[in-house]
JSON list of C-alpha atoms in Angstrom, two decimals:
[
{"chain": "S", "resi": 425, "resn": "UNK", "atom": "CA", "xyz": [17.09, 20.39, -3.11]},
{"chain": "S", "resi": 426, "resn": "UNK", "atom": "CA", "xyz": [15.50, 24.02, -3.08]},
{"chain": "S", "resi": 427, "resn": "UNK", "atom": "CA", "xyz": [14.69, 25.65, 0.26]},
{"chain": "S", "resi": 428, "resn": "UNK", "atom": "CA", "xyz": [10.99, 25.59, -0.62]},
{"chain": "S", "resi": 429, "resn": "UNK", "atom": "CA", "xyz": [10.96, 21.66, -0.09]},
{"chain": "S", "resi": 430, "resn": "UNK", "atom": "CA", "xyz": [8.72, 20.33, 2.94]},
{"chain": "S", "resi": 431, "resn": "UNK", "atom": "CA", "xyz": [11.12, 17.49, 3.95]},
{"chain": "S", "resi": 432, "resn": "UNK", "atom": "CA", "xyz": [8.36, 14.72, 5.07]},
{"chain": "S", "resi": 433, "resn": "UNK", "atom": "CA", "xyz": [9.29, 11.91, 7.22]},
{"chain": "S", "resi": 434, "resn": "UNK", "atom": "CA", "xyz": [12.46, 10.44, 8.36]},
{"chain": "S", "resi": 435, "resn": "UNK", "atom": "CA", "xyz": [14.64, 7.91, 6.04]},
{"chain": "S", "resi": 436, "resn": "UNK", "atom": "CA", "xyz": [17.96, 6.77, 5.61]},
{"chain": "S", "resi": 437, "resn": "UNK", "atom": "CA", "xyz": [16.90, 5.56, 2.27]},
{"chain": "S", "resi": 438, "resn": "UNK", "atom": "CA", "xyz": [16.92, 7.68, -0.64]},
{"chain": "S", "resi": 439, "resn": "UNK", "atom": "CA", "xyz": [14.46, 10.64, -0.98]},
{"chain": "S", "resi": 440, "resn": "UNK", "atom": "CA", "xyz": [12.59, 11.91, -4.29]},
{"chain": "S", "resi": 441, "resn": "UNK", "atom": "CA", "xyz": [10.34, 15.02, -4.61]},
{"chain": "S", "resi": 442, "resn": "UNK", "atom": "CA", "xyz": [7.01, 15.20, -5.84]},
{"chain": "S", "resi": 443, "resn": "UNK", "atom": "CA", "xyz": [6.85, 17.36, -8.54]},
{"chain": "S", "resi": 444, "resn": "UNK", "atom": "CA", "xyz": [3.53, 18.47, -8.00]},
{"chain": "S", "resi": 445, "resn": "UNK", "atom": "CA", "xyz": [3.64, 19.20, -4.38]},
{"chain": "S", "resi": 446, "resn": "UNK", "atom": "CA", "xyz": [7.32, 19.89, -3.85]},
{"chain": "S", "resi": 447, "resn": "UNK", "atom": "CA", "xyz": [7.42, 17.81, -0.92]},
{"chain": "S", "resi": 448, "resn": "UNK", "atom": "CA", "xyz": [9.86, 15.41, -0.08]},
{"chain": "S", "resi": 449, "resn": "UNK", "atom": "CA", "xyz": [9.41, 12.09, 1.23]},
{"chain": "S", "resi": 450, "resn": "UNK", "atom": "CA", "xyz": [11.47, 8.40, 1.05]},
{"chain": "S", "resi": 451, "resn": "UNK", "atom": "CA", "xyz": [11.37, 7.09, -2.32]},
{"chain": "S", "resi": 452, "resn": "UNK", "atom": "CA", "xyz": [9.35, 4.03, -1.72]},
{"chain": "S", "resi": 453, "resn": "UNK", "atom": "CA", "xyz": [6.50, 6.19, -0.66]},
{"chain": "S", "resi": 454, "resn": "UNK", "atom": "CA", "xyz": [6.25, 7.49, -3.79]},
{"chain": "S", "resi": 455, "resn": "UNK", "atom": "CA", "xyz": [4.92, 7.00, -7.20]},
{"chain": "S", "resi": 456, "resn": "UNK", "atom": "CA", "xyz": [7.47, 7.03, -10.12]},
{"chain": "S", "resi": 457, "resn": "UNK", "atom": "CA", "xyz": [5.93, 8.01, -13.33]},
{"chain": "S", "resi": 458, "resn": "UNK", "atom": "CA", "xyz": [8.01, 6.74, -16.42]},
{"chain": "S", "resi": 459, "resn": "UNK", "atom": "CA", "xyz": [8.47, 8.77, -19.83]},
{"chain": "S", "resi": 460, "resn": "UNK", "atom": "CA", "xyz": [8.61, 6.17, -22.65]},
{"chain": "S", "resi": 461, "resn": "UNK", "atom": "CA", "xyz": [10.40, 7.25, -26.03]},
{"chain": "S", "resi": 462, "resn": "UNK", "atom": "CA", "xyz": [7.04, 7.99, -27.17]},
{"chain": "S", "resi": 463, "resn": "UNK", "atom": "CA", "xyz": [6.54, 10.24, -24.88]},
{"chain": "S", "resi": 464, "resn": "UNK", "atom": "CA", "xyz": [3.33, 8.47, -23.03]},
{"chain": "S", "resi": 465, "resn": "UNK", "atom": "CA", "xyz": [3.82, 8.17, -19.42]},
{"chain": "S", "resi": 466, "resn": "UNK", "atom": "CA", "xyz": [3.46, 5.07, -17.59]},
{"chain": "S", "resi": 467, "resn": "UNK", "atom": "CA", "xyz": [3.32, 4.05, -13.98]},
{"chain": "S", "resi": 468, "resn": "UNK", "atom": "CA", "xyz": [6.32, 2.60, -12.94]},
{"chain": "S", "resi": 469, "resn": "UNK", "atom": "CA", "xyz": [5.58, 1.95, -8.75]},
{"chain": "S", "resi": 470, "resn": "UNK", "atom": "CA", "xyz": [8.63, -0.81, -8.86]},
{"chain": "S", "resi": 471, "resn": "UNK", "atom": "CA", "xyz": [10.90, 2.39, -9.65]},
{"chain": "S", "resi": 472, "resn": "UNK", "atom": "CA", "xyz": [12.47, 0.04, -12.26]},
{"chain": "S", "resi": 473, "resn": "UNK", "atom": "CA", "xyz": [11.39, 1.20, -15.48]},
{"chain": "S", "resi": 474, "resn": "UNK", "atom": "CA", "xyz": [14.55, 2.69, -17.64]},
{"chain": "S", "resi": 475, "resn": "UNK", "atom": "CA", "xyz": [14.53, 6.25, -18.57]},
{"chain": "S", "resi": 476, "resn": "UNK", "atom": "CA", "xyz": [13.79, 9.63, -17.10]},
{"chain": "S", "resi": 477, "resn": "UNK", "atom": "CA", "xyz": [11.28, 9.04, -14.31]},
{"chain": "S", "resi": 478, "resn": "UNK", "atom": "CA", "xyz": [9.60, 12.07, -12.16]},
{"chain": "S", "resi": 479, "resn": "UNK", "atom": "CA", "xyz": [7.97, 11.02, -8.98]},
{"chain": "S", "resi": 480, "resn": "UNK", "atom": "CA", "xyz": [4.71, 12.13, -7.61]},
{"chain": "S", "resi": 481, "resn": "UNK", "atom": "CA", "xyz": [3.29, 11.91, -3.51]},
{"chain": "S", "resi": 482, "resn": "UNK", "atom": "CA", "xyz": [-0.78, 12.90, -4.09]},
{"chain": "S", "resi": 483, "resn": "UNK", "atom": "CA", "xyz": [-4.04, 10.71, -3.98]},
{"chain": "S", "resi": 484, "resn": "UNK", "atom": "CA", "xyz": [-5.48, 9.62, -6.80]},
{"chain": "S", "resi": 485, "resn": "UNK", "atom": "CA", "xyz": [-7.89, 12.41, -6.67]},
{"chain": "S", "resi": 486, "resn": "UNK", "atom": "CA", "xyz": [-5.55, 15.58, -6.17]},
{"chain": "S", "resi": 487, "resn": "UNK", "atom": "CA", "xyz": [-3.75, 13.64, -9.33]},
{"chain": "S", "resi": 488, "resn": "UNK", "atom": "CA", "xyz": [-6.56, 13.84, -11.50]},
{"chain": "S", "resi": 489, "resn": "UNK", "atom": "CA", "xyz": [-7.28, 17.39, -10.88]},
{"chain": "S", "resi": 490, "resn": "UNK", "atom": "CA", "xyz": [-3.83, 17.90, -11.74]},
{"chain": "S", "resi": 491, "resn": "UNK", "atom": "CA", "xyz": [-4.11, 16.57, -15.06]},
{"chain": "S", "resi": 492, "resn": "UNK", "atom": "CA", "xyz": [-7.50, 17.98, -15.75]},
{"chain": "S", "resi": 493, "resn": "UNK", "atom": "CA", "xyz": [-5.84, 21.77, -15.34]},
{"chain": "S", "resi": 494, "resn": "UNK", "atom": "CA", "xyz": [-2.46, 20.75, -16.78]},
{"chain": "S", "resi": 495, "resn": "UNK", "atom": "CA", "xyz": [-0.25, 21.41, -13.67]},
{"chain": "S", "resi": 496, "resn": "UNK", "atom": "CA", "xyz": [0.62, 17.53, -14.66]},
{"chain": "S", "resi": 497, "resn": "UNK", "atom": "CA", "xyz": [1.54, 18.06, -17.56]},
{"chain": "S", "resi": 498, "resn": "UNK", "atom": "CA", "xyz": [3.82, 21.42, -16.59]},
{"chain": "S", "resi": 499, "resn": "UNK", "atom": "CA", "xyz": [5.29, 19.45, -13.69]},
{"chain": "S", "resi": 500, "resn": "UNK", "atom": "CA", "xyz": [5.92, 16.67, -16.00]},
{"chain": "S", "resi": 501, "resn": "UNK", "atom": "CA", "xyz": [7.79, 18.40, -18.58]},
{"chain": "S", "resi": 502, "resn": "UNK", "atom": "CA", "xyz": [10.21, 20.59, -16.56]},
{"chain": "S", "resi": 503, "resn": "UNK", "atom": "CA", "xyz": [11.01, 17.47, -14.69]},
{"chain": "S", "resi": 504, "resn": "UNK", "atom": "CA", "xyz": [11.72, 15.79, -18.19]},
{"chain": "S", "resi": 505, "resn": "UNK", "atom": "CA", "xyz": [12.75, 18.23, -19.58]},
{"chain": "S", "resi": 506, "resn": "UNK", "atom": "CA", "xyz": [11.04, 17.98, -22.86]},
{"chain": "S", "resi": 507, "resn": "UNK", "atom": "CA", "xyz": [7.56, 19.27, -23.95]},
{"chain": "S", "resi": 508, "resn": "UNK", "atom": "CA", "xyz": [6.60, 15.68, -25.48]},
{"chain": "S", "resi": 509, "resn": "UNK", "atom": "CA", "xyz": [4.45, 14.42, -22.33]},
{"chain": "S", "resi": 510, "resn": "UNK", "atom": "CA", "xyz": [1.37, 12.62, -23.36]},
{"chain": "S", "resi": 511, "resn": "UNK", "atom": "CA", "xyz": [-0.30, 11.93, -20.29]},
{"chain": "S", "resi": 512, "resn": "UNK", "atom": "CA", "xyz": [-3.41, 8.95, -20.63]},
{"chain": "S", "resi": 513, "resn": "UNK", "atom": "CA", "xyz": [-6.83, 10.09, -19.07]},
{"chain": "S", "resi": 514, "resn": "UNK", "atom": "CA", "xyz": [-6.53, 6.89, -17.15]},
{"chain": "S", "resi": 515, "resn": "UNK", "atom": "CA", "xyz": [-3.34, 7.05, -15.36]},
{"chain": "S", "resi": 516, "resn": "UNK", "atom": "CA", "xyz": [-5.07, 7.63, -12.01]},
{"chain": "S", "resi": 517, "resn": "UNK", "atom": "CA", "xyz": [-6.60, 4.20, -12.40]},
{"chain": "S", "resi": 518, "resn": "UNK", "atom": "CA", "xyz": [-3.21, 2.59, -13.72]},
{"chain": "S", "resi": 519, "resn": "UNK", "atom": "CA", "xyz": [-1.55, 3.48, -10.91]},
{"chain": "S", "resi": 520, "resn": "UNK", "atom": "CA", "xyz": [-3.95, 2.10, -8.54]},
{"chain": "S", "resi": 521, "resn": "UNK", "atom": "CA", "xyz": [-4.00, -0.98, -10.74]},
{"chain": "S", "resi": 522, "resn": "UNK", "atom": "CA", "xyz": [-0.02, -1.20, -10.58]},
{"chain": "S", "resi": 523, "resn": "UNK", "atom": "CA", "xyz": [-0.18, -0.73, -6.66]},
{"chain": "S", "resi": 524, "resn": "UNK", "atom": "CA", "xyz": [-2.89, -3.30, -6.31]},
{"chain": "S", "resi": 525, "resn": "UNK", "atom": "CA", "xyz": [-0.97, -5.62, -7.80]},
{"chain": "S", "resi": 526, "resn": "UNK", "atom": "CA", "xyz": [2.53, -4.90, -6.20]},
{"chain": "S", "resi": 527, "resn": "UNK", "atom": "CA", "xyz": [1.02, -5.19, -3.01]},
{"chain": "S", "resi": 528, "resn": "UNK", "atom": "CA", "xyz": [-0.97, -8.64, -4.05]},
{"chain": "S", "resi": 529, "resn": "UNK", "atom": "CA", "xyz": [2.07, -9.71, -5.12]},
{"chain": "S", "resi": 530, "resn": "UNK", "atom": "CA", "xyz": [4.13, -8.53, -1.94]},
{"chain": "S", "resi": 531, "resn": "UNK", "atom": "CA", "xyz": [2.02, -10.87, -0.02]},
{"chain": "S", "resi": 532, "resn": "UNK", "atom": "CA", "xyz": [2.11, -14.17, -2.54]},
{"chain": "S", "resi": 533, "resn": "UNK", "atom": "CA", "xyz": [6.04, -14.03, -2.63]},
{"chain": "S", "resi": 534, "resn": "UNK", "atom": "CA", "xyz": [5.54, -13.89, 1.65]},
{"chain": "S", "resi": 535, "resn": "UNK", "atom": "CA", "xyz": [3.81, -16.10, 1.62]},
{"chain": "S", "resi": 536, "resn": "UNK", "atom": "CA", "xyz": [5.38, -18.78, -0.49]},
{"chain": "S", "resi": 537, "resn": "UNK", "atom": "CA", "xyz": [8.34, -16.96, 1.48]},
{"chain": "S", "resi": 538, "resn": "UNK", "atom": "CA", "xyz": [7.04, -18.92, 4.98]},
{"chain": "S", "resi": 539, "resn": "UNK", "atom": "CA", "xyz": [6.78, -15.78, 6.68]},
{"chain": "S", "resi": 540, "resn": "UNK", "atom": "CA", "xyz": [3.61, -15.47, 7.06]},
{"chain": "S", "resi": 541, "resn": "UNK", "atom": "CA", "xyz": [0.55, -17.66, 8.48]},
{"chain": "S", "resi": 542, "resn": "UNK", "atom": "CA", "xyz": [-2.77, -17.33, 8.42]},
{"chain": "S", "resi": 543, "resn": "UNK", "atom": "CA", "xyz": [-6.05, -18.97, 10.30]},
{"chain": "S", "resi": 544, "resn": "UNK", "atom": "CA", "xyz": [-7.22, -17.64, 13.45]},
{"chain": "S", "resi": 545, "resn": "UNK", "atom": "CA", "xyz": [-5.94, -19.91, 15.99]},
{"chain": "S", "resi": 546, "resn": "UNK", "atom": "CA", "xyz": [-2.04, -19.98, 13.82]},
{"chain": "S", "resi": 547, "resn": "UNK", "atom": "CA", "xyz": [-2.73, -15.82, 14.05]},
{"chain": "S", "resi": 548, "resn": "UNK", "atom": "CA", "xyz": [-3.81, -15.79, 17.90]},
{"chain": "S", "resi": 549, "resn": "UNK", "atom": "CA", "xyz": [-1.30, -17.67, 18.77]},
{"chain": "S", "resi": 550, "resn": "UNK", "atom": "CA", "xyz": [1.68, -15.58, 16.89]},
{"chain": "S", "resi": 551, "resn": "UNK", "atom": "CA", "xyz": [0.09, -12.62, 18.34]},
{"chain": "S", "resi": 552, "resn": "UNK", "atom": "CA", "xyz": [-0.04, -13.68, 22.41]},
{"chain": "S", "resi": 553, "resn": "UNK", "atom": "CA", "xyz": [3.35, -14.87, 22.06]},
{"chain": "S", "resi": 554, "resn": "UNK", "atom": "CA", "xyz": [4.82, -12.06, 20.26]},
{"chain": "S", "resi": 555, "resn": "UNK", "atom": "CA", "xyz": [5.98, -13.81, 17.14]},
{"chain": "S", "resi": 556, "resn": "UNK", "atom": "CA", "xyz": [4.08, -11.57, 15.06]},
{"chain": "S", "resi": 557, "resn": "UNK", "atom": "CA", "xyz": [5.75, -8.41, 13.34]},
{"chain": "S", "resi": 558, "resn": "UNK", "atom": "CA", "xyz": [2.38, -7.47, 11.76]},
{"chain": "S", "resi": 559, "resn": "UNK", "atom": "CA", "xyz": [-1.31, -8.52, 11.59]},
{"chain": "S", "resi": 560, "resn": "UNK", "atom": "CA", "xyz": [-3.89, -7.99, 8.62]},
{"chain": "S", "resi": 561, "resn": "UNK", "atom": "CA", "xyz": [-7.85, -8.39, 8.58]},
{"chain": "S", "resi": 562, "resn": "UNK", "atom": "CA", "xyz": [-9.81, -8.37, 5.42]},
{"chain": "S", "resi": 563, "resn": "UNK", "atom": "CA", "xyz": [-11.94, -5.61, 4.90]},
{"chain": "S", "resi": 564, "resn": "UNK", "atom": "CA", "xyz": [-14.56, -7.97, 5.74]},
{"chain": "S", "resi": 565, "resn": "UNK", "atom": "CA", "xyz": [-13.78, -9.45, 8.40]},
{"chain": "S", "resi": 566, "resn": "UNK", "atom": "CA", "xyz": [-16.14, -9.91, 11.44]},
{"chain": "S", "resi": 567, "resn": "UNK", "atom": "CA", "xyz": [-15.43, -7.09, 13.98]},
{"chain": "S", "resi": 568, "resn": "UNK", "atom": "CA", "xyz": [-15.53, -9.56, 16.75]},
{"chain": "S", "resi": 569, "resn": "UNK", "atom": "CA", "xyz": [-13.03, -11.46, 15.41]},
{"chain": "S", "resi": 570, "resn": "UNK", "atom": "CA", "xyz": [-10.77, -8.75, 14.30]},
{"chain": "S", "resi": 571, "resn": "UNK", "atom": "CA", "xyz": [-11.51, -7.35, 18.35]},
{"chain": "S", "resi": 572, "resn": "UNK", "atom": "CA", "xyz": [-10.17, -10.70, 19.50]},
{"chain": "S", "resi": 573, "resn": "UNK", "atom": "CA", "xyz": [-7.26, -10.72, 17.39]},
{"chain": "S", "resi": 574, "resn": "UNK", "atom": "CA", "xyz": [-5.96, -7.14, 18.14]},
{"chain": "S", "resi": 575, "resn": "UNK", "atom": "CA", "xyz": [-6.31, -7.73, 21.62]},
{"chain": "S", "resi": 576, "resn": "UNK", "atom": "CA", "xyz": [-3.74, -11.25, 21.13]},
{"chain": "S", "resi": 577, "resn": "UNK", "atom": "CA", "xyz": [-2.21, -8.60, 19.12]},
{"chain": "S", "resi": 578, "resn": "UNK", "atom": "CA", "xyz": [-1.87, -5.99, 22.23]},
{"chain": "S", "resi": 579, "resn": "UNK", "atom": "CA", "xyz": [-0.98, -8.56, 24.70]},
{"chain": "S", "resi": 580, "resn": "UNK", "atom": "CA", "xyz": [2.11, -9.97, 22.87]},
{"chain": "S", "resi": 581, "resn": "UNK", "atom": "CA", "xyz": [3.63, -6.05, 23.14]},
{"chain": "S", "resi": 582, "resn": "UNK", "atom": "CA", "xyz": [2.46, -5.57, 19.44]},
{"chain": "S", "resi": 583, "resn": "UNK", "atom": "CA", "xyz": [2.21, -1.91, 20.06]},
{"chain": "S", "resi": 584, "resn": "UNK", "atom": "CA", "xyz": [5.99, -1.34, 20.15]},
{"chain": "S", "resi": 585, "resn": "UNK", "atom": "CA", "xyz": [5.35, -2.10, 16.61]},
{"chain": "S", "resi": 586, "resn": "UNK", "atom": "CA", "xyz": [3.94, 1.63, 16.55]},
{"chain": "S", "resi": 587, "resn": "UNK", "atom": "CA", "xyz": [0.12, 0.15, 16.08]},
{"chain": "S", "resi": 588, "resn": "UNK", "atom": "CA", "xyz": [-2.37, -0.88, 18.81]},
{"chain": "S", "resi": 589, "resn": "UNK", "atom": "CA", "xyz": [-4.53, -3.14, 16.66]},
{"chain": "S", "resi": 590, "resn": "UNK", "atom": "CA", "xyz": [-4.11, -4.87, 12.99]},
{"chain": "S", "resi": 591, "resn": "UNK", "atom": "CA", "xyz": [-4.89, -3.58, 9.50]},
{"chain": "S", "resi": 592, "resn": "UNK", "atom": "CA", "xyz": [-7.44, -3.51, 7.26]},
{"chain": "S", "resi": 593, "resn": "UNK", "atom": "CA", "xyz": [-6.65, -4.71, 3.59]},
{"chain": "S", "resi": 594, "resn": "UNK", "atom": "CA", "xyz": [-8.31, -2.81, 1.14]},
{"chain": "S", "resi": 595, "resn": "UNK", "atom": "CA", "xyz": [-10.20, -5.79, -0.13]},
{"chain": "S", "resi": 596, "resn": "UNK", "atom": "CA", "xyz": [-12.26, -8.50, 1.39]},
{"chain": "S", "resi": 597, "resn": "UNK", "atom": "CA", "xyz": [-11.07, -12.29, 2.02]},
{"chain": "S", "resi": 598, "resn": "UNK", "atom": "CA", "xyz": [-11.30, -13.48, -1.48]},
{"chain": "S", "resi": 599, "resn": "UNK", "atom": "CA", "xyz": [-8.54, -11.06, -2.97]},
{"chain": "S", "resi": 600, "resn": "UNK", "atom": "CA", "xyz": [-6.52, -12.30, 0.25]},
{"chain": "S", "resi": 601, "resn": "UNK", "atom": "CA", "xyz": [-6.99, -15.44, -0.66]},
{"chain": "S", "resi": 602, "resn": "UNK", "atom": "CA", "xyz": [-6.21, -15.06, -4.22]},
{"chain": "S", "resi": 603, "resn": "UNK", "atom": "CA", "xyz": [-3.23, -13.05, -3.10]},
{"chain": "S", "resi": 604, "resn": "UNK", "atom": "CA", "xyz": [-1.84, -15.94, -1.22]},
{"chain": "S", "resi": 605, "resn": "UNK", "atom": "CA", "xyz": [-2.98, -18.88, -3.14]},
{"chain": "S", "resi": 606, "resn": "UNK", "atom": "CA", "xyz": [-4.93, -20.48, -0.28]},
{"chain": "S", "resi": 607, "resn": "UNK", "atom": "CA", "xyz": [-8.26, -20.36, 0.73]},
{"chain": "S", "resi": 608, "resn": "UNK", "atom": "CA", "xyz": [-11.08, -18.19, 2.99]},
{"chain": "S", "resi": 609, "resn": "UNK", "atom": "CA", "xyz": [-8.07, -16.34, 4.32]},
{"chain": "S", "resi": 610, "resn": "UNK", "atom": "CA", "xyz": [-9.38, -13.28, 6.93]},
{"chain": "S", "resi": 611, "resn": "UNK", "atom": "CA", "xyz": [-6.44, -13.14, 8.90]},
{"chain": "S", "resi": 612, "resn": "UNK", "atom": "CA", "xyz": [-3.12, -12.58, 8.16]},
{"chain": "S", "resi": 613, "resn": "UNK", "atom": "CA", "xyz": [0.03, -12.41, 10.75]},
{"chain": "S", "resi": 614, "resn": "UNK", "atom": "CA", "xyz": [3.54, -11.65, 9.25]},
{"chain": "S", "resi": 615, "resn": "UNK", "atom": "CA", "xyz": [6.15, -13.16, 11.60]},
{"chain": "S", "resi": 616, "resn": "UNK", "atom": "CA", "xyz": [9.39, -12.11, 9.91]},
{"chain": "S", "resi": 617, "resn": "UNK", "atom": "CA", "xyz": [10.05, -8.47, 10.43]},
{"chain": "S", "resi": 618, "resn": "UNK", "atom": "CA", "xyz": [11.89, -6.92, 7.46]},
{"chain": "S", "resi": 619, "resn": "UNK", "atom": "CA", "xyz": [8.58, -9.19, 5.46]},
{"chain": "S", "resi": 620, "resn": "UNK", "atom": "CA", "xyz": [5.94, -7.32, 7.67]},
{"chain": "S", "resi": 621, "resn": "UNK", "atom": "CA", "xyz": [7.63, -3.98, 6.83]},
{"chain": "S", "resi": 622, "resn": "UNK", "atom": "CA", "xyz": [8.06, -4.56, 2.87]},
{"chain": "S", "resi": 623, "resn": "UNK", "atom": "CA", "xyz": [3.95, -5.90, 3.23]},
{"chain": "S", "resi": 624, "resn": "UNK", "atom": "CA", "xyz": [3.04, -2.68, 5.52]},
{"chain": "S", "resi": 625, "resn": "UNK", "atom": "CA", "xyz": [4.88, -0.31, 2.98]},
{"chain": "S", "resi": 626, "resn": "UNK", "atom": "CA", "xyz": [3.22, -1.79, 0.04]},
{"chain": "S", "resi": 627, "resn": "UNK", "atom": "CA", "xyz": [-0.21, -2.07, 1.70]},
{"chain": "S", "resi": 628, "resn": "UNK", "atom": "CA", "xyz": [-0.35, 1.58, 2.75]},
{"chain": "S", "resi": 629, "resn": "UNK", "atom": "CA", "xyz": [1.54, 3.08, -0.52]},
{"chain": "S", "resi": 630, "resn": "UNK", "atom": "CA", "xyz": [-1.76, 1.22, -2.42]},
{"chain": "S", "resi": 631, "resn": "UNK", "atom": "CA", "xyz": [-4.07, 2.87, 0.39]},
{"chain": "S", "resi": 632, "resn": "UNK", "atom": "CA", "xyz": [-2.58, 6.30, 0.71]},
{"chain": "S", "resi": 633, "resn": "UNK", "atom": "CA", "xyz": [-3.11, 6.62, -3.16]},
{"chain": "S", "resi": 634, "resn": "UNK", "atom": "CA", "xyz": [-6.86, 5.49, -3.15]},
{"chain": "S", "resi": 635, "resn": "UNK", "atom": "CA", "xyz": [-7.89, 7.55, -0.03]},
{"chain": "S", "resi": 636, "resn": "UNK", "atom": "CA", "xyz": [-4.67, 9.75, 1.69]},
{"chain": "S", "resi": 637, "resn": "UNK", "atom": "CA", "xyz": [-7.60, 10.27, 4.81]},
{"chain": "S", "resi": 638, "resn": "UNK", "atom": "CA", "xyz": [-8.90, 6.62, 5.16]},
{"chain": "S", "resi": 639, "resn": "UNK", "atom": "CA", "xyz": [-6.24, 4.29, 6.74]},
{"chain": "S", "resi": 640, "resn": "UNK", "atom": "CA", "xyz": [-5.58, 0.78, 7.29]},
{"chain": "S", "resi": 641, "resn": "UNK", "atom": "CA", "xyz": [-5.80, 0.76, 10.91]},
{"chain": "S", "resi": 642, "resn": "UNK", "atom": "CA", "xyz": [-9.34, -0.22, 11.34]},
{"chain": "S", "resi": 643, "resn": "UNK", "atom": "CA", "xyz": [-10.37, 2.80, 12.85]},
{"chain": "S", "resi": 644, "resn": "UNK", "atom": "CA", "xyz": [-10.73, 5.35, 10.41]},
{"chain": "S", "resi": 645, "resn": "UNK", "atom": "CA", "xyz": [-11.07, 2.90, 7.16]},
{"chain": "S", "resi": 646, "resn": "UNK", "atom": "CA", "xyz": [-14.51, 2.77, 5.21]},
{"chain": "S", "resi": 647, "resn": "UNK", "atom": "CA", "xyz": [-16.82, 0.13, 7.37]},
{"chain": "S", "resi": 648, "resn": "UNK", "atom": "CA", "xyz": [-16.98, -2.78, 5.18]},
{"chain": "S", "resi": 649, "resn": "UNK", "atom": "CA", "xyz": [-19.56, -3.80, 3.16]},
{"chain": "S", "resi": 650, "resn": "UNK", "atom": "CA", "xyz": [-21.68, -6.16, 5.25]},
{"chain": "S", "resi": 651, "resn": "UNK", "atom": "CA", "xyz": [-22.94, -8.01, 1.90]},
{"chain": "S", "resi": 652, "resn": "UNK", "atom": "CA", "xyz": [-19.20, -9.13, 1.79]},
{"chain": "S", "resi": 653, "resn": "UNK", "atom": "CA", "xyz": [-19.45, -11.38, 4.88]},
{"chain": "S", "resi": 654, "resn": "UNK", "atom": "CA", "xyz": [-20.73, -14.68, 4.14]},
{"chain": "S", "resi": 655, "resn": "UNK", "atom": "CA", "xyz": [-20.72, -16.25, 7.72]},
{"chain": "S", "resi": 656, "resn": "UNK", "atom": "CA", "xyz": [-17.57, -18.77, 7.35]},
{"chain": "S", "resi": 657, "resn": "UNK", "atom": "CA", "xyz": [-15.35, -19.20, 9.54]},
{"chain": "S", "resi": 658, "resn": "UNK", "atom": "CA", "xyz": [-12.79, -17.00, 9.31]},
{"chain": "S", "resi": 659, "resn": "UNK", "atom": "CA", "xyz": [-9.35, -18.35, 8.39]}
]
């Protein structure tokens, strides 16, 4: 590593550097961008694409700047070193599309995992007593019951889990749902705790891309769309 790299965060993982930032942060925070024999590059966020892969640790919108002045493309090809990059317009949106679905399928392999349970009484309950390792709301949820449920949350000494209240997922309950192949699911409470950190890492690696300033933790996250609340009860 050169002495101009920022070393961010602390892992005993393996670290990568962005090569448009020069910072340095655990590989699983970051986005691994594939060269093909082509020379088109591809998102790879599973990091298991063969090949020469270069890793980048910016939003989706610092990205696209970067490939509409062609430090992308510079980065790209000293870290690859060859000068055949093709870059797509669209590989902003294919990464969030490849992190959307890594995350959605995080959660379905939980939860056909059994280490997760949703509906609010199950997720009250795992909360009070402690059980739970981490707690999701959709992004439309009702604020009362998402107030409710971070206090369980609180109460069962959830905040030695380094949060004080649940997060939001980036979607409302139908994605959820979809996610976990069950239905009007609002709440979500992970009880196994190496499955809560593999869902919290994919959840905020999908979020950090989209918006690096918004957050999952409720409190600085876009308020959800009100439209999006049909008046169920939330499950």
């Amino acid at each position: 590593m050169g002495t101009n790299e920022h070393q961010l965060g602390n892992s005993e993982g393996p670290t990568r550097t962005c090569v448009l930032t020069r910072q340095v942060a655990p590989k699983e925070r970051l986005v691994r961008l594939a060269l093909g024999p082509d020379g088109q590059v591809a998102p790879d966020v599973r990091a298991k694409a063969p090949g020469r892969g270069a890793y980048v640790g910016v939003g989706k919108a610092a990205l696209e700047a970067a490939i509409a002045d062609g430090k992308l493309k510079a980065a790209l090809s000293r870290a690859y070193k060859t000068g055949q990059v093709l870059i797509p317009e669209d590989l902003g949106e294919r990464i969030v599309a490849a992190l959307r679905r890594n995350a959605l399928d995080r959660l379905g392999l939980e939860a056909r995992g059994g280490t997760l349970v949703n509906g609010g009484e199950k997720v009250e309950t795992a909360c009070r007593s402690g059980k739970a390792h981490l707690l999701l709301h959709a992004a439309d949820a009702a604020e009362d019951g998402r107030k409710k449920l971070d206090a369980a949350w609180r109460v069962g000494g959830g905040e030695a889990h380094g949060m004080d209240r649940g997060l939001v997922f980036p979607e409302n309950r139908t994605t959820l749902s979809g996610a976990l192949g069950r239905e009007n699911v609002v709440h979500v409470a992970l009880l196994d705790a190496e499955a809560a950190e593999r869902v919290r890492l994919a959840l905020e690696r999908w979020q950090s891309f989209l918006e690096p300033d918004a957050g999952l933790d409720g409190g600085s996250a876009a308020a959800p769309d009100a439209s999006m609340h049909d008046g169920r009860n939330e499950g």
